[in-house]
Amino acid sequence: QITLKESGPTLVKPTQTLTLTCTFSGFSLTTSGVGVAWIRQPPGKALEWLALIYWDDDKRYSPSLKSRLTITKDTSKNQVVLTMTNMDPVDTATYYCAHRPWGAKASNWFDPWGQGTLVTVSS
Amino acid sequence: QSALTQPPSASGSPGQSVTISCTGTSSDVGGYNYVSWYQQHPGKAPKLMIYEVSKRPSGVPDRFSGSKSGNTASLTVSGLQAEDEADYYCNSYAGSNNLIFGGGTKLTVL
């Protein structure tokens, strides 16, 4: 059974850097084809893809947020970490991590997802 | 890259069929067979329902089906059931290592 769980601060101040950790079980990020993505959802709004890291350490970022994001993995700990710099109130959202099972790198679908963690940006 | 266009809402009575559209461009939906659909109940994480346009993951009822024509992908829910009431999001590869989601559709079972 694959599970993922997000952890990190629930409240950050504007201009601060957000660090979120996704701890997973039931799969290995060393298996060919596997990846982990971060996706966020502002309250009452749509999903937005942020970043994706593959088993071979290839990394992909949303073009609109690329300058602020860094995704890394620690295969020994079964964790993926996302950092987002210069946080703003508009970044208030539930942040999800999700498992990318396999396939060509252009074919990205996510199953399952973590439960999500709500991050509020406010002074 | 703009979000994919979905109708804000859709509805149907139990037992009926409903189709939700997801319109993009030739640079995303129309250019690749890499469209996926997610179901999200209130307060819950999204759940994968369809991947690669029309493939159904294990455990997803065959009442859910996906298709694509040109720049528009569609999710059809047949034999509507009360538990199908949820938000639905489409997602597509958009080239240049980019992924985009639709704005979401709230499906109501009347």
PDB file of C-alpha atoms in Angstrom:
ATOM      1  CA  GLN A   1       0.000   0.000   0.000  1.00  0.00           C
ATOM      2  CA  ILE A   2       1.385   3.374  -1.020  1.00  0.00           C
ATOM      3  CA  THR A   3       0.992   6.273   1.376  1.00  0.00           C
ATOM      4  CA  LEU A   4       2.323   9.809   1.406  1.00  0.00           C
ATOM      5  CA  LYS A   5       2.152  12.442   4.114  1.00  0.00           C
ATOM      6  CA  GLU A   6       3.055  16.102   3.975  1.00  0.00           C
ATOM      7  CA  SER A   7       4.585  17.944   6.910  1.00  0.00           C
ATOM      8  CA  GLY A   8       5.791  21.453   7.580  1.00  0.00           C
ATOM      9  CA  PRO A   9       4.729  24.753   9.106  1.00  0.00           C
ATOM     10  CA  THR A  10       1.086  25.736   9.086  1.00  0.00           C
ATOM     11  CA  LEU A  11       1.878  29.451   9.246  1.00  0.00           C
ATOM     12  CA  VAL A  12       4.651  31.406   7.566  1.00  0.00           C
ATOM     13  CA  LYS A  13       5.286  35.120   7.346  1.00  0.00           C
ATOM     14  CA  PRO A  14       5.507  37.030   4.082  1.00  0.00           C
ATOM     15  CA  THR A  15       9.000  36.925   2.511  1.00  0.00           C
ATOM     16  CA  GLN A  16       9.925  33.803   4.484  1.00  0.00           C
ATOM     17  CA  THR A  17      10.946  30.508   2.887  1.00  0.00           C
ATOM     18  CA  LEU A  18       8.581  27.544   3.147  1.00  0.00           C
ATOM     19  CA  THR A  19      10.004  24.051   3.532  1.00  0.00           C
ATOM     20  CA  LEU A  20       7.656  21.096   3.152  1.00  0.00           C
ATOM     21  CA  THR A  21       8.513  17.433   3.521  1.00  0.00           C
ATOM     22  CA  CYS A  22       6.714  14.524   1.898  1.00  0.00           C
ATOM     23  CA  THR A  23       7.349  11.232   3.690  1.00  0.00           C
ATOM     24  CA  PHE A  24       6.211   8.192   1.769  1.00  0.00           C
ATOM     25  CA  SER A  25       6.027   4.436   2.050  1.00  0.00           C
ATOM     26  CA  GLY A  26       5.137   1.535  -0.199  1.00  0.00           C
ATOM     27  CA  PHE A  27       7.436   2.486  -3.073  1.00  0.00           C
ATOM     28  CA  SER A  28      11.008   3.478  -3.740  1.00  0.00           C
ATOM     29  CA  LEU A  29      12.219   6.580  -5.509  1.00  0.00           C
ATOM     30  CA  THR A  30      15.032   4.511  -6.942  1.00  0.00           C
ATOM     31  CA  THR A  31      12.624   2.456  -9.095  1.00  0.00           C
ATOM     32  CA  SER A  32      12.720   3.372 -12.752  1.00  0.00           C
ATOM     33  CA  GLY A  33       9.800   5.538 -13.811  1.00  0.00           C
ATOM     34  CA  VAL A  34       8.731   6.589 -10.337  1.00  0.00           C
ATOM     35  CA  GLY A  35       8.371  10.206  -9.283  1.00  0.00           C
ATOM     36  CA  VAL A  36       6.882  12.470  -6.621  1.00  0.00           C
ATOM     37  CA  ALA A  37       5.089  15.702  -7.373  1.00  0.00           C
ATOM     38  CA  TRP A  38       3.925  18.714  -5.379  1.00  0.00           C
ATOM     39  CA  ILE A  39       0.567  20.274  -6.193  1.00  0.00           C
ATOM     40  CA  ARG A  40      -1.240  23.033  -4.322  1.00  0.00           C
ATOM     41  CA  GLN A  41      -4.802  24.289  -4.006  1.00  0.00           C
ATOM     42  CA  PRO A  42      -5.740  27.710  -2.630  1.00  0.00           C
ATOM     43  CA  PRO A  43      -8.930  27.662  -0.555  1.00  0.00           C
ATOM     44  CA  GLY A  44     -11.918  27.255  -2.853  1.00  0.00           C
ATOM     45  CA  LYS A  45      -9.764  27.295  -5.981  1.00  0.00           C
ATOM     46  CA  ALA A  46      -8.293  24.910  -8.517  1.00  0.00           C
ATOM     47  CA  LEU A  47      -5.287  22.645  -8.365  1.00  0.00           C
ATOM     48  CA  GLU A  48      -1.900  23.967  -9.477  1.00  0.00           C
ATOM     49  CA  TRP A  49       1.095  21.754 -10.282  1.00  0.00           C
ATOM     50  CA  LEU A  50       4.323  22.995  -8.710  1.00  0.00           C
ATOM     51  CA  ALA A  51       7.181  20.540  -9.138  1.00  0.00           C
ATOM     52  CA  LEU A  52       8.102  16.934  -9.891  1.00  0.00           C
ATOM     53  CA  ILE A  53      11.178  14.862  -9.180  1.00  0.00           C
ATOM     54  CA  TYR A  54      11.917  11.568 -10.904  1.00  0.00           C
ATOM     55  CA  TRP A  55      13.788   8.472  -9.812  1.00  0.00           C
ATOM     56  CA  ASP A  56      16.858   9.571 -11.783  1.00  0.00           C
ATOM     57  CA  ASP A  57      16.912  12.992 -10.015  1.00  0.00           C
ATOM     58  CA  ASP A  58      15.503  14.760 -13.065  1.00  0.00           C
ATOM     59  CA  LYS A  59      13.508  17.756 -11.811  1.00  0.00           C
ATOM     60  CA  ARG A  60      10.663  19.711 -13.391  1.00  0.00           C
ATOM     61  CA  TYR A  61       9.124  22.991 -12.224  1.00  0.00           C
ATOM     62  CA  SER A  62       6.107  25.094 -13.025  1.00  0.00           C
ATOM     63  CA  PRO A  63       7.424  27.836 -15.327  1.00  0.00           C
ATOM     64  CA  SER A  64       5.563  30.531 -13.403  1.00  0.00           C
ATOM     65  CA  LEU A  65       7.138  29.540 -10.065  1.00  0.00           C
ATOM     66  CA  LYS A  66      10.444  28.051 -11.170  1.00  0.00           C
ATOM     67  CA  SER A  67      12.572  30.836  -9.718  1.00  0.00           C
ATOM     68  CA  ARG A  68      11.135  30.247  -6.242  1.00  0.00           C
ATOM     69  CA  LEU A  69      11.035  26.440  -6.067  1.00  0.00           C
ATOM     70  CA  THR A  70      13.529  23.725  -5.272  1.00  0.00           C
ATOM     71  CA  ILE A  71      12.656  20.034  -5.059  1.00  0.00           C
ATOM     72  CA  THR A  72      15.015  17.414  -3.669  1.00  0.00           C
ATOM     73  CA  LYS A  73      14.845  13.795  -2.601  1.00  0.00           C
ATOM     74  CA  ASP A  74      16.404  11.675   0.120  1.00  0.00           C
ATOM     75  CA  THR A  75      15.942   8.084  -0.956  1.00  0.00           C
ATOM     76  CA  SER A  76      17.402   6.721   2.278  1.00  0.00           C
ATOM     77  CA  LYS A  77      14.669   8.478   4.256  1.00  0.00           C
ATOM     78  CA  ASN A  78      11.897   8.035   1.668  1.00  0.00           C
ATOM     79  CA  GLN A  79      11.365  11.770   1.627  1.00  0.00           C
ATOM     80  CA  VAL A  80      10.930  14.541  -0.910  1.00  0.00           C
ATOM     81  CA  VAL A  81      11.412  18.149   0.145  1.00  0.00           C
ATOM     82  CA  LEU A  82       9.992  21.251  -1.513  1.00  0.00           C
ATOM     83  CA  THR A  83      11.241  24.724  -0.706  1.00  0.00           C
ATOM     84  CA  MET A  84       9.476  27.857  -1.862  1.00  0.00           C
ATOM     85  CA  THR A  85      11.132  31.215  -1.283  1.00  0.00           C
ATOM     86  CA  ASN A  86       9.678  34.681  -0.785  1.00  0.00           C
ATOM     87  CA  MET A  87       6.268  33.523   0.416  1.00  0.00           C
ATOM     88  CA  ASP A  88       3.280  35.805  -0.131  1.00  0.00           C
ATOM     89  CA  PRO A  89      -0.313  35.696   1.139  1.00  0.00           C
ATOM     90  CA  VAL A  90      -1.420  34.505  -2.316  1.00  0.00           C
ATOM     91  CA  ASP A  91       0.606  31.337  -1.660  1.00  0.00           C
ATOM     92  CA  THR A  92      -1.860  30.372   1.072  1.00  0.00           C
ATOM     93  CA  ALA A  93      -3.033  26.924   0.024  1.00  0.00           C
ATOM     94  CA  THR A  94      -3.251  23.254   0.808  1.00  0.00           C
ATOM     95  CA  TYR A  95      -0.059  21.649  -0.443  1.00  0.00           C
ATOM     96  CA  TYR A  96      -0.224  18.039  -1.628  1.00  0.00           C
ATOM     97  CA  CYS A  97       2.456  15.575  -2.572  1.00  0.00           C
ATOM     98  CA  ALA A  98       1.566  12.734  -4.907  1.00  0.00           C
ATOM     99  CA  HIS A  99       3.070   9.549  -6.313  1.00  0.00           C
ATOM    100  CA  ARG A 100       3.873   9.302  -9.989  1.00  0.00           C
ATOM    101  CA  PRO A 101       3.783   5.567 -10.781  1.00  0.00           C
ATOM    102  CA  TRP A 102       5.536   5.053 -14.128  1.00  0.00           C
ATOM    103  CA  GLY A 103       5.576   5.888 -17.830  1.00  0.00           C
ATOM    104  CA  ALA A 104       7.171   8.235 -20.286  1.00  0.00           C
ATOM    105  CA  LYS A 105       8.274  11.428 -18.606  1.00  0.00           C
ATOM    106  CA  ALA A 106       5.690  13.456 -20.504  1.00  0.00           C
ATOM    107  CA  SER A 107       2.937  11.199 -19.216  1.00  0.00           C
ATOM    108  CA  ASN A 108       2.496  12.362 -15.650  1.00  0.00           C
ATOM    109  CA  TRP A 109      -0.436  11.199 -13.602  1.00  0.00           C
ATOM    110  CA  PHE A 110      -0.575  11.003  -9.874  1.00  0.00           C
ATOM    111  CA  ASP A 111      -1.859   8.189  -7.712  1.00  0.00           C
ATOM    112  CA  PRO A 112      -2.244   8.292  -4.790  1.00  0.00           C
ATOM    113  CA  TRP A 113      -2.031  11.701  -3.155  1.00  0.00           C
ATOM    114  CA  GLY A 114      -1.170  12.645   0.391  1.00  0.00           C
ATOM    115  CA  GLN A 115      -3.809  14.152   2.648  1.00  0.00           C
ATOM    116  CA  GLY A 116      -2.426  17.656   2.123  1.00  0.00           C
ATOM    117  CA  THR A 117      -1.241  20.312   4.528  1.00  0.00           C
ATOM    118  CA  LEU A 118      -2.706  23.808   4.773  1.00  0.00           C
ATOM    119  CA  VAL A 119      -0.117  26.558   4.767  1.00  0.00           C
ATOM    120  CA  THR A 120      -1.225  30.081   5.633  1.00  0.00           C
ATOM    121  CA  VAL A 121       0.929  33.070   4.770  1.00  0.00           C
ATOM    122  CA  SER A 122       0.262  35.982   7.080  1.00  0.00           C
ATOM    123  CA  SER A 123       2.130  38.457   9.185  1.00  0.00           C
TER     124      SER A 123
ATOM    125  CA  GLN B   1       0.354  28.738 -20.028  1.00  0.00           C
ATOM    126  CA  SER B   2      -3.311  29.277 -19.134  1.00  0.00           C
ATOM    127  CA  ALA B   3      -5.358  26.770 -17.203  1.00  0.00           C
ATOM    128  CA  LEU B   4      -7.454  24.312 -19.172  1.00  0.00           C
ATOM    129  CA  THR B   5     -11.091  25.368 -19.530  1.00  0.00           C
ATOM    130  CA  GLN B   6     -13.760  23.359 -17.726  1.00  0.00           C
ATOM    131  CA  PRO B   7     -17.418  24.260 -17.132  1.00  0.00           C
ATOM    132  CA  PRO B   8     -17.828  25.449 -13.532  1.00  0.00           C
ATOM    133  CA  SER B   9     -20.714  23.100 -12.942  1.00  0.00           C
ATOM    134  CA  ALA B  10     -22.510  20.057 -14.302  1.00  0.00           C
ATOM    135  CA  SER B  11     -25.438  18.059 -13.031  1.00  0.00           C
ATOM    136  CA  GLY B  12     -27.547  14.999 -13.629  1.00  0.00           C
ATOM    137  CA  SER B  13     -30.073  12.763 -11.958  1.00  0.00           C
ATOM    138  CA  PRO B  14     -29.206   9.349 -10.551  1.00  0.00           C
ATOM    139  CA  GLY B  15     -28.806   6.824 -13.325  1.00  0.00           C
ATOM    140  CA  GLN B  16     -28.197   9.442 -16.012  1.00  0.00           C
ATOM    141  CA  SER B  17     -24.939  10.159 -17.819  1.00  0.00           C
ATOM    142  CA  VAL B  18     -22.990  13.382 -17.570  1.00  0.00           C
ATOM    143  CA  THR B  19     -20.019  14.549 -19.631  1.00  0.00           C
ATOM    144  CA  ILE B  20     -17.495  17.110 -18.399  1.00  0.00           C
ATOM    145  CA  SER B  21     -15.326  18.842 -20.977  1.00  0.00           C
ATOM    146  CA  CYS B  22     -11.752  20.065 -20.701  1.00  0.00           C
ATOM    147  CA  THR B  23     -10.650  22.397 -23.463  1.00  0.00           C
ATOM    148  CA  GLY B  24      -7.095  23.343 -24.179  1.00  0.00           C
ATOM    149  CA  THR B  25      -4.994  24.017 -27.249  1.00  0.00           C
ATOM    150  CA  SER B  26      -2.876  22.132 -29.730  1.00  0.00           C
ATOM    151  CA  SER B  27       0.056  22.779 -27.388  1.00  0.00           C
ATOM    152  CA  ASP B  28      -1.424  20.762 -24.556  1.00  0.00           C
ATOM    153  CA  VAL B  29      -4.592  18.641 -24.766  1.00  0.00           C
ATOM    154  CA  GLY B  30      -4.548  18.443 -28.538  1.00  0.00           C
ATOM    155  CA  GLY B  31      -0.858  17.757 -28.815  1.00  0.00           C
ATOM    156  CA  TYR B  32      -0.474  14.798 -26.480  1.00  0.00           C
ATOM    157  CA  ASN B  33      -2.437  11.821 -25.239  1.00  0.00           C
ATOM    158  CA  TYR B  34      -1.482  12.699 -21.672  1.00  0.00           C
ATOM    159  CA  VAL B  35      -4.724  13.868 -20.105  1.00  0.00           C
ATOM    160  CA  SER B  36      -5.726  12.705 -16.643  1.00  0.00           C
ATOM    161  CA  TRP B  37      -8.822  13.303 -14.513  1.00  0.00           C
ATOM    162  CA  TYR B  38      -9.158  13.608 -10.747  1.00  0.00           C
ATOM    163  CA  GLN B  39     -12.166  13.446  -8.433  1.00  0.00           C
ATOM    164  CA  GLN B  40     -12.130  15.492  -5.244  1.00  0.00           C
ATOM    165  CA  HIS B  41     -14.722  15.276  -2.501  1.00  0.00           C
ATOM    166  CA  PRO B  42     -14.982  18.219  -0.070  1.00  0.00           C
ATOM    167  CA  GLY B  43     -12.088  18.312   2.354  1.00  0.00           C
ATOM    168  CA  LYS B  44     -10.395  15.319   0.727  1.00  0.00           C
ATOM    169  CA  ALA B  45      -7.370  14.790  -1.454  1.00  0.00           C
ATOM    170  CA  PRO B  46      -7.892  14.310  -5.191  1.00  0.00           C
ATOM    171  CA  LYS B  47      -8.248  10.769  -6.528  1.00  0.00           C
ATOM    172  CA  LEU B  48      -7.088   9.606  -9.953  1.00  0.00           C
ATOM    173  CA  MET B  49      -9.997   8.494 -12.148  1.00  0.00           C
ATOM    174  CA  ILE B  50      -8.555   8.433 -15.687  1.00  0.00           C
ATOM    175  CA  TYR B  51      -5.030   8.655 -17.081  1.00  0.00           C
ATOM    176  CA  GLU B  52      -3.603   8.898 -20.606  1.00  0.00           C
ATOM    177  CA  VAL B  53      -6.978  10.124 -21.922  1.00  0.00           C
ATOM    178  CA  SER B  54      -8.976   6.932 -21.479  1.00  0.00           C
ATOM    179  CA  LYS B  55      -7.221   4.472 -19.186  1.00  0.00           C
ATOM    180  CA  ARG B  56      -8.925   3.582 -15.943  1.00  0.00           C
ATOM    181  CA  PRO B  57      -6.853   2.672 -12.870  1.00  0.00           C
ATOM    182  CA  SER B  58      -7.660  -0.459 -10.990  1.00  0.00           C
ATOM    183  CA  GLY B  59     -10.537   0.095  -8.607  1.00  0.00           C
ATOM    184  CA  VAL B  60     -12.213   2.916 -10.516  1.00  0.00           C
ATOM    185  CA  PRO B  61     -15.729   1.893 -11.619  1.00  0.00           C
ATOM    186  CA  ASP B  62     -16.206   1.387 -15.345  1.00  0.00           C
ATOM    187  CA  ARG B  63     -18.968   3.995 -15.154  1.00  0.00           C
ATOM    188  CA  PHE B  64     -16.124   6.496 -15.579  1.00  0.00           C
ATOM    189  CA  SER B  65     -14.677   6.868 -19.053  1.00  0.00           C
ATOM    190  CA  GLY B  66     -12.441   9.340 -20.841  1.00  0.00           C
ATOM    191  CA  SER B  67     -12.008  10.458 -24.421  1.00  0.00           C
ATOM    192  CA  LYS B  68     -10.465  13.206 -26.528  1.00  0.00           C
ATOM    193  CA  SER B  69     -11.312  14.970 -29.753  1.00  0.00           C
ATOM    194  CA  GLY B  70      -8.994  17.637 -31.032  1.00  0.00           C
ATOM    195  CA  ASN B  71      -8.199  20.096 -28.265  1.00  0.00           C
ATOM    196  CA  THR B  72     -10.993  18.918 -25.966  1.00  0.00           C
ATOM    197  CA  ALA B  73     -10.891  16.015 -23.561  1.00  0.00           C
ATOM    198  CA  SER B  74     -13.998  14.660 -21.881  1.00  0.00           C
ATOM    199  CA  LEU B  75     -14.892  12.677 -18.797  1.00  0.00           C
ATOM    200  CA  THR B  76     -18.186  10.805 -18.910  1.00  0.00           C
ATOM    201  CA  VAL B  77     -19.861   9.447 -15.823  1.00  0.00           C
ATOM    202  CA  SER B  78     -22.567   6.929 -16.662  1.00  0.00           C
ATOM    203  CA  GLY B  79     -25.207   5.626 -14.298  1.00  0.00           C
ATOM    204  CA  LEU B  80     -24.755   8.575 -11.945  1.00  0.00           C
ATOM    205  CA  GLN B  81     -24.696   7.745  -8.271  1.00  0.00           C
ATOM    206  CA  ALA B  82     -24.929  10.015  -5.252  1.00  0.00           C
ATOM    207  CA  GLU B  83     -21.294   9.374  -4.351  1.00  0.00           C
ATOM    208  CA  ASP B  84     -20.186  10.777  -7.723  1.00  0.00           C
ATOM    209  CA  GLU B  85     -21.052  14.268  -6.492  1.00  0.00           C
ATOM    210  CA  ALA B  86     -17.651  15.954  -6.260  1.00  0.00           C
ATOM    211  CA  ASP B  87     -15.278  18.340  -7.988  1.00  0.00           C
ATOM    212  CA  TYR B  88     -13.499  17.027 -11.067  1.00  0.00           C
ATOM    213  CA  TYR B  89     -10.207  18.337 -12.471  1.00  0.00           C
ATOM    214  CA  CYS B  90      -8.487  17.576 -15.734  1.00  0.00           C
ATOM    215  CA  ASN B  91      -4.723  17.761 -16.211  1.00  0.00           C
ATOM    216  CA  SER B  92      -2.582  17.720 -19.323  1.00  0.00           C
ATOM    217  CA  TYR B  93       1.040  17.760 -20.359  1.00  0.00           C
ATOM    218  CA  ALA B  94       1.659  21.149 -21.957  1.00  0.00           C
ATOM    219  CA  GLY B  95       5.064  20.627 -23.511  1.00  0.00           C
ATOM    220  CA  SER B  96       8.374  21.991 -22.277  1.00  0.00           C
ATOM    221  CA  ASN B  97       8.125  19.885 -19.118  1.00  0.00           C
ATOM    222  CA  ASN B  98       5.000  21.722 -17.984  1.00  0.00           C
ATOM    223  CA  LEU B  99       1.758  20.333 -16.564  1.00  0.00           C
ATOM    224  CA  ILE B 100      -1.478  22.275 -16.338  1.00  0.00           C
ATOM    225  CA  PHE B 101      -4.788  21.678 -14.569  1.00  0.00           C
ATOM    226  CA  GLY B 102      -8.262  22.745 -15.480  1.00  0.00           C
ATOM    227  CA  GLY B 103     -10.292  25.128 -13.363  1.00  0.00           C
ATOM    228  CA  GLY B 104     -12.454  22.320 -12.028  1.00  0.00           C
ATOM    229  CA  THR B 105     -16.084  21.289 -12.456  1.00  0.00           C
ATOM    230  CA  LYS B 106     -18.520  20.799  -9.601  1.00  0.00           C
ATOM    231  CA  LEU B 107     -20.717  17.811 -10.391  1.00  0.00           C
ATOM    232  CA  THR B 108     -24.084  17.780  -8.653  1.00  0.00           C
ATOM    233  CA  VAL B 109     -26.293  14.696  -8.517  1.00  0.00           C
ATOM    234  CA  LEU B 110     -29.839  15.984  -8.425  1.00  0.00           C
TER     235      LEU B 110
END
